[in-house]
């Protein structure tokens, strides 16, 4: 569901005509769209624990497990960099490409989260999350930013925070092109993102605990709800903010992720309502193909491939949208229908791969 949601919000017919829930919050605050990325990392944490325990059960030694974590993390980062440079021409797409990115953050957060929790106890993992979240809060609010002042006074300005300063110092011009002075997947803000992965690992431990399903669901609902409340309360002093990946955002979204997962499990495994789940299994069993493939397709149709239209060369996506969607629907509805069409197209592609038992695993 998270992968399908990503495709839906990333590929509207027109960025100027989207319903508010399908766009990110302008800065502080959140929308349903702001839940998608942290849900990715939360799920990464869950599957990290489950997969590593399965490898141990098969008899893999710790060295092999560490090598697997490092290999998988580096490959995810590599795929992110390749996607950033795609289609590799003109040369400026490579020389001027953005170094941070969604896959890069997933790879780094998985690598660090996997290694930090490899042999740690539950108590150690909870302590580690606390250190990451409080340490990030203190750094962002107490450390002075050169030429700007105390960090707590700068959180409302995207380009003024400590995170933005570090992004410019480390990456230079290789940051998000729409901002130029900061990056929503920057270096410092990746630290609390590791906390999101570790919270997923803790959830994975609970899911694999062997306790009765009803008890596990109650625990996820309860703790998830408490994390959401704690995040909303922390928002008063350290605002919920996806681009800064604030500590309040980590707690709130992880809590929401636990509640969402518990709800899906209750609907599917307790109530037995499974008729709606099949398309989502297609997205879930090939997430890397969905992510990279849809990203490459979007790059091609939104900017690379152009055709004559109204006396000029226009991206083929715009031509399709203005020809088949915009003339007969209100702008927001036309934009939404285009995005839904994009999701359905990829559901068809991934469904065909699923039927042929073709799965790409990192």
Coordinates of C-alpha atoms in Angstrom, one line a residue:
X1 CA 0.0 0.0 0.0
X2 CA 2.9 2.3 0.8
X3 CA 4.5 1.7 -2.6
X4 CA 1.2 2.3 -4.5
X5 CA 0.7 5.4 -2.5
X6 CA 4.2 6.6 -3.5
X7 CA 3.4 6.3 -7.1
X8 CA 0.0 8.0 -6.6
X9 CA 1.5 11.2 -5.0
X10 CA 4.6 11.3 -7.2
X11 CA 2.9 11.3 -10.6
X12 CA 0.0 13.8 -10.8
X13 CA -1.3 15.1 -14.1
X14 CA -0.4 18.6 -13.0
X15 CA 1.5 19.7 -10.0
X16 CA -0.5 22.9 -10.0
X17 CA -3.8 20.9 -9.4
X18 CA -3.6 18.4 -6.7
X19 CA -5.9 17.7 -3.7
X20 CA -4.2 18.9 -0.4
X21 CA -3.9 15.4 1.1
X22 CA -1.9 14.3 -2.0
X23 CA 0.8 17.0 -1.5
X24 CA 3.4 17.5 1.2
X25 CA 2.9 20.0 4.0
X26 CA 4.6 23.3 3.0
X27 CA 6.9 23.1 6.0
X28 CA 5.8 22.3 9.5
X29 CA 2.9 19.9 9.9
X30 CA 1.9 16.8 8.0
X31 CA -0.5 15.4 5.4
X32 CA -1.2 11.7 4.4
X33 CA 1.6 12.1 1.8
X34 CA 4.1 12.8 4.5
X35 CA 3.4 9.4 6.0
X36 CA 4.7 7.5 2.9
X37 CA 8.4 7.8 3.3
X38 CA 8.6 7.1 7.0
X39 CA 6.3 4.1 6.5
X40 CA 9.0 2.8 4.0
X41 CA 11.7 3.1 6.7
X42 CA 9.4 1.6 9.4
X43 CA 8.7 -1.4 7.1
X44 CA 12.4 -1.7 6.4
X45 CA 13.1 -2.0 10.1
X46 CA 10.4 -4.7 10.5
X47 CA 11.6 -6.8 7.6
X48 CA 15.2 -6.3 8.8
X49 CA 14.5 -8.1 12.1
X50 CA 12.4 -10.8 10.4
X51 CA 14.9 -11.5 7.7
X52 CA 17.9 -11.5 9.9
X53 CA 16.2 -13.9 12.4
X54 CA 15.4 -16.2 9.4
X55 CA 19.0 -16.1 8.3
X56 CA 20.1 -17.1 11.8
X57 CA 17.6 -19.9 11.9
X58 CA 19.1 -21.2 8.6
X59 CA 22.5 -21.3 10.3
X60 CA 24.2 -18.2 8.8
X61 CA 27.1 -16.9 11.0
X62 CA 27.3 -13.2 12.1
X63 CA 30.0 -12.4 9.5
X64 CA 27.7 -13.5 6.6
X65 CA 24.8 -11.5 8.1
X66 CA 27.0 -8.4 8.4
X67 CA 28.2 -8.7 4.8
X68 CA 24.6 -9.1 3.6
X69 CA 23.6 -5.9 5.5
X70 CA 26.5 -3.9 4.0
X71 CA 26.0 -5.3 0.5
X72 CA 22.2 -4.6 0.5
X73 CA 22.6 -1.1 2.0
X74 CA 25.3 -0.1 -0.6
X75 CA 23.3 -1.5 -3.5
X76 CA 20.2 0.5 -2.4
X77 CA 22.4 3.6 -2.3
X78 CA 23.8 2.8 -5.7
X79 CA 20.4 2.4 -7.3
X80 CA 19.4 5.8 -5.8
X81 CA 22.4 7.5 -7.4
X82 CA 21.8 5.8 -10.8
X83 CA 18.2 6.9 -10.7
X84 CA 19.3 10.4 -9.9
X85 CA 21.6 10.5 -12.9
X86 CA 19.2 8.7 -15.3
X87 CA 19.1 8.9 -18.3
X88 CA 22.8 9.8 -18.1
X89 CA 22.6 12.4 -20.8
X90 CA 23.4 15.2 -21.2
X91 CA 26.5 14.9 -19.2
X92 CA 25.3 17.5 -16.7
X93 CA 22.8 15.0 -15.4
X94 CA 25.8 13.1 -14.0
X95 CA 28.1 16.0 -13.2
X96 CA 25.3 18.0 -11.5
X97 CA 23.3 15.2 -10.1
X98 CA 21.8 15.4 -6.6
X99 CA 23.7 13.2 -4.1
X100 CA 21.0 12.8 -1.4
X101 CA 17.8 11.1 -2.3
X102 CA 15.0 8.8 -1.1
X103 CA 16.8 5.5 -2.0
X104 CA 20.0 6.9 -0.7
X105 CA 18.4 7.6 2.7
X106 CA 16.7 4.2 2.8
X107 CA 20.1 2.5 2.1
X108 CA 22.0 4.5 4.7
X109 CA 19.2 4.1 7.3
X110 CA 18.9 0.4 6.7
X111 CA 22.7 -0.1 6.8
X112 CA 23.1 1.8 10.1
X113 CA 19.9 0.5 11.7
X114 CA 20.8 -3.1 10.7
X115 CA 24.3 -3.0 12.1
X116 CA 23.3 -1.1 15.3
X117 CA 20.6 -3.6 16.2
X118 CA 22.3 -6.7 15.0
X119 CA 23.0 -8.2 18.5
X120 CA 21.4 -5.6 20.7
X121 CA 18.7 -6.2 23.3
X122 CA 15.3 -4.5 23.3
X123 CA 16.4 -2.2 26.1
X124 CA 19.5 -1.2 24.1
X125 CA 17.4 -0.5 21.0
X126 CA 15.0 1.7 23.0
X127 CA 18.0 3.6 24.5
X128 CA 19.5 4.0 21.1
X129 CA 16.3 5.5 19.7
X130 CA 16.2 7.9 22.6
X131 CA 19.8 9.0 22.1
X132 CA 19.2 9.6 18.3
X133 CA 16.0 11.5 18.8
X134 CA 17.1 13.6 21.8
X135 CA 20.5 14.1 20.4
X136 CA 19.1 15.4 17.1
X137 CA 16.7 17.7 19.0
X138 CA 19.5 19.2 21.0
X139 CA 21.7 19.6 18.0
X140 CA 19.0 21.3 15.9
X141 CA 17.9 23.7 18.6
X142 CA 21.0 24.4 20.8
X143 CA 24.0 24.4 18.4
X144 CA 24.5 27.9 16.8
X145 CA 24.5 28.0 13.0
X146 CA 27.4 30.1 11.7
X147 CA 26.2 33.5 10.6
X148 CA 22.6 32.8 11.7
X149 CA 22.4 32.2 15.5
X150 CA 20.8 29.6 17.8
X151 CA 19.2 26.7 16.0
X152 CA 15.9 26.9 17.9
X153 CA 15.2 30.3 16.3
X154 CA 15.8 29.1 12.8
X155 CA 13.5 26.1 12.4
X156 CA 10.9 28.2 10.5
X157 CA 13.4 29.0 7.7
X158 CA 14.3 26.0 5.5
X159 CA 17.7 27.4 4.5
X160 CA 18.8 28.6 7.9
X161 CA 18.8 25.4 10.0
X162 CA 21.8 23.5 11.1
X163 CA 20.8 20.7 8.8
X164 CA 20.7 23.0 5.8
X165 CA 24.1 24.5 6.7
X166 CA 25.6 21.0 6.8
X167 CA 24.0 20.0 3.5
X168 CA 25.6 23.1 1.8
X169 CA 28.9 22.4 3.4
X170 CA 29.0 18.7 2.4
X171 CA 27.1 18.5 -0.9
X172 CA 27.5 22.0 -2.2
X173 CA 25.3 22.4 -5.3
X174 CA 24.5 18.7 -5.4
X175 CA 21.3 19.1 -3.4
X176 CA 17.6 19.3 -4.2
X177 CA 17.3 21.5 -7.3
X178 CA 14.0 23.0 -6.1
X179 CA 15.6 24.3 -2.9
X180 CA 19.3 24.8 -3.8
X181 CA 20.2 25.7 -0.2
X182 CA 19.0 22.6 1.6
X183 CA 17.9 19.0 1.0
X184 CA 14.9 17.2 2.4
X185 CA 17.0 14.0 2.5
X186 CA 20.1 15.7 3.8
X187 CA 22.9 14.3 5.9
X188 CA 22.0 15.4 9.4
X189 CA 18.3 14.7 9.1
X190 CA 19.2 11.1 8.1
X191 CA 20.3 10.5 11.8
X192 CA 16.7 10.5 13.2
X193 CA 15.6 8.5 10.1
X194 CA 17.8 5.7 11.5
X195 CA 15.6 6.0 14.5
X196 CA 12.6 5.3 12.4
X197 CA 14.2 2.1 11.1
X198 CA 15.1 1.0 14.7
X199 CA 11.5 1.6 15.8
X200 CA 10.5 -0.8 13.0
X201 CA 13.0 -3.3 14.2
X202 CA 11.4 -3.1 17.7
X203 CA 8.0 -3.7 16.1
X204 CA 9.4 -6.6 14.2
X205 CA 10.6 -8.2 17.5
X206 CA 7.1 -7.8 18.8
X207 CA 5.5 -9.3 15.7
X208 CA 7.9 -12.3 15.9
X209 CA 7.5 -12.8 19.7
X210 CA 5.2 -15.8 19.3
X211 CA 2.5 -14.2 21.5
X212 CA -1.2 -14.7 20.6
X213 CA -2.1 -12.5 17.6
X214 CA -4.8 -10.7 19.6
X215 CA -2.1 -9.7 22.2
X216 CA 0.3 -8.5 19.5
X217 CA -2.4 -6.4 17.8
X218 CA -3.5 -4.8 21.1
X219 CA 0.2 -4.0 21.9
X220 CA 0.7 -2.4 18.5
X221 CA -2.5 -0.3 18.8
X222 CA -1.6 0.8 22.3
X223 CA 2.1 1.7 21.8
X224 CA 1.4 3.1 18.4
X225 CA -1.3 5.4 19.8
X226 CA 1.0 6.5 22.6
X227 CA 3.8 7.3 20.2
X228 CA 1.4 9.4 18.1
X229 CA 0.4 11.4 21.1
X230 CA 4.0 11.8 22.2
X231 CA 4.9 13.1 18.8
X232 CA 2.0 15.5 18.7
X233 CA 3.1 16.8 22.2
X234 CA 6.7 17.1 21.1
X235 CA 5.5 19.1 18.1
X236 CA 4.9 22.1 20.5
X237 CA 8.7 22.5 21.0
X238 CA 10.1 20.6 18.0
X239 CA 7.6 20.8 15.2
X240 CA 6.6 17.8 13.1
X241 CA 8.4 18.3 9.9
X242 CA 9.2 15.8 7.2
X243 CA 11.9 17.8 5.4
X244 CA 13.8 18.1 8.7
X245 CA 12.7 14.6 9.8
X246 CA 12.3 16.0 13.3
X247 CA 12.2 13.8 16.4
X248 CA 8.5 14.5 16.9
X249 CA 7.9 13.4 13.3
X250 CA 9.7 10.1 13.9
X251 CA 7.6 9.3 16.9
X252 CA 4.3 10.4 15.3
X253 CA 4.8 8.5 12.0
X254 CA 6.2 5.4 13.6
X255 CA 3.2 5.3 15.9
X256 CA 0.9 5.8 12.9
X257 CA 2.8 3.0 11.1
X258 CA 2.2 0.6 14.0
X259 CA -1.5 1.5 14.1
X260 CA -1.8 1.2 10.3
X261 CA -0.1 -2.2 10.3
X262 CA -2.2 -3.5 13.2
X263 CA -5.4 -2.3 11.4
X264 CA -4.4 -4.1 8.2
X265 CA -3.5 -7.3 10.2
X266 CA -6.9 -7.1 12.0
X267 CA -8.8 -6.7 8.8
X268 CA -6.9 -9.4 6.9
X269 CA -6.1 -12.0 9.5
X270 CA -8.8 -11.6 12.1
X271 CA -11.8 -10.6 10.0
X272 CA -10.6 -12.5 7.0
X273 CA -11.3 -9.7 4.4
X274 CA -8.7 -10.5 1.8
X275 CA -10.5 -9.8 -1.5
X276 CA -8.9 -6.4 -1.8
X277 CA -5.3 -7.3 -1.1
X278 CA -4.0 -9.0 -4.2
X279 CA -2.9 -5.8 -6.2
X280 CA -1.0 -4.6 -3.1
X281 CA 0.9 -7.9 -2.9
X282 CA 2.2 -7.2 -6.4
X283 CA 3.6 -3.8 -5.3
X284 CA 5.0 -5.4 -2.1
X285 CA 6.8 -8.3 -3.6
X286 CA 8.7 -6.1 -6.2
X287 CA 9.2 -2.8 -4.4
X288 CA 12.5 -2.0 -6.0
X289 CA 11.3 -2.6 -9.5
X290 CA 8.2 -0.4 -8.7
X291 CA 10.4 2.4 -7.2
X292 CA 13.2 2.5 -9.8
X293 CA 11.1 1.6 -12.8
X294 CA 8.4 4.1 -12.0
X295 CA 11.0 6.7 -11.3
X296 CA 12.7 6.1 -14.7
X297 CA 9.4 6.2 -16.5
X298 CA 8.4 9.4 -14.8
X299 CA 11.8 11.1 -15.7
X300 CA 11.3 10.0 -19.3
X301 CA 7.7 11.1 -19.8
X302 CA 7.8 14.3 -17.6
X303 CA 10.9 15.8 -19.1
X304 CA 13.1 13.7 -21.5
X305 CA 10.7 12.6 -24.2
X306 CA 9.1 15.6 -26.0
X307 CA 6.8 15.8 -29.0
X308 CA 5.3 18.7 -31.0
X309 CA 2.3 20.2 -29.2
X310 CA 0.7 23.6 -29.9
X311 CA 3.6 24.8 -31.9
X312 CA 6.3 23.8 -29.4
X313 CA 8.1 20.7 -28.1
X314 CA 6.3 19.6 -25.0
X315 CA 6.9 16.6 -22.6
X316 CA 4.8 13.6 -23.7
X317 CA 3.2 13.5 -20.3
X318 CA 1.8 17.0 -20.7
X319 CA 0.5 16.2 -24.1
X320 CA -1.3 13.0 -22.9
X321 CA -2.7 14.9 -19.9
X322 CA -3.9 17.9 -21.8
X323 CA -5.4 15.7 -24.6
X324 CA -7.1 12.9 -22.7
X325 CA -7.7 14.2 -19.2
X326 CA -7.9 17.9 -18.8
X327 CA -10.6 18.7 -21.5
X328 CA -13.4 16.9 -19.7
X329 CA -12.6 17.0 -16.0
X330 CA -12.0 19.7 -13.4
X331 CA -8.3 20.3 -13.0
X332 CA -7.9 18.4 -9.7
X333 CA -10.0 15.5 -10.8
X334 CA -8.1 15.3 -14.1
X335 CA -4.7 15.4 -12.3
X336 CA -5.9 12.7 -9.8
X337 CA -7.2 10.4 -12.6
X338 CA -3.8 10.7 -14.4
X339 CA -2.1 9.6 -11.2
X340 CA -4.5 6.7 -10.7
X341 CA -3.9 5.6 -14.3
X342 CA -0.1 5.6 -13.6
X343 CA -0.7 3.4 -10.5
X344 CA -2.9 1.0 -12.4
X345 CA -0.4 0.8 -15.3
X346 CA 2.3 -0.3 -12.8
X347 CA -0.1 -2.6 -11.0
X348 CA -0.5 -4.3 -14.4
X349 CA 3.3 -4.5 -14.9
X350 CA 3.9 -5.8 -11.4
X351 CA 1.0 -8.2 -11.6
X352 CA 2.4 -9.8 -14.8
X353 CA 5.8 -10.2 -13.1
X354 CA 4.1 -11.7 -10.1
X355 CA 2.3 -14.3 -12.2
X356 CA 5.6 -15.2 -13.9
X357 CA 7.3 -15.5 -10.5
X358 CA 9.8 -12.8 -11.4
X359 CA 11.0 -11.0 -8.2
X360 CA 13.9 -8.7 -7.9
X361 CA 15.5 -8.8 -4.5
X362 CA 18.5 -6.7 -3.4

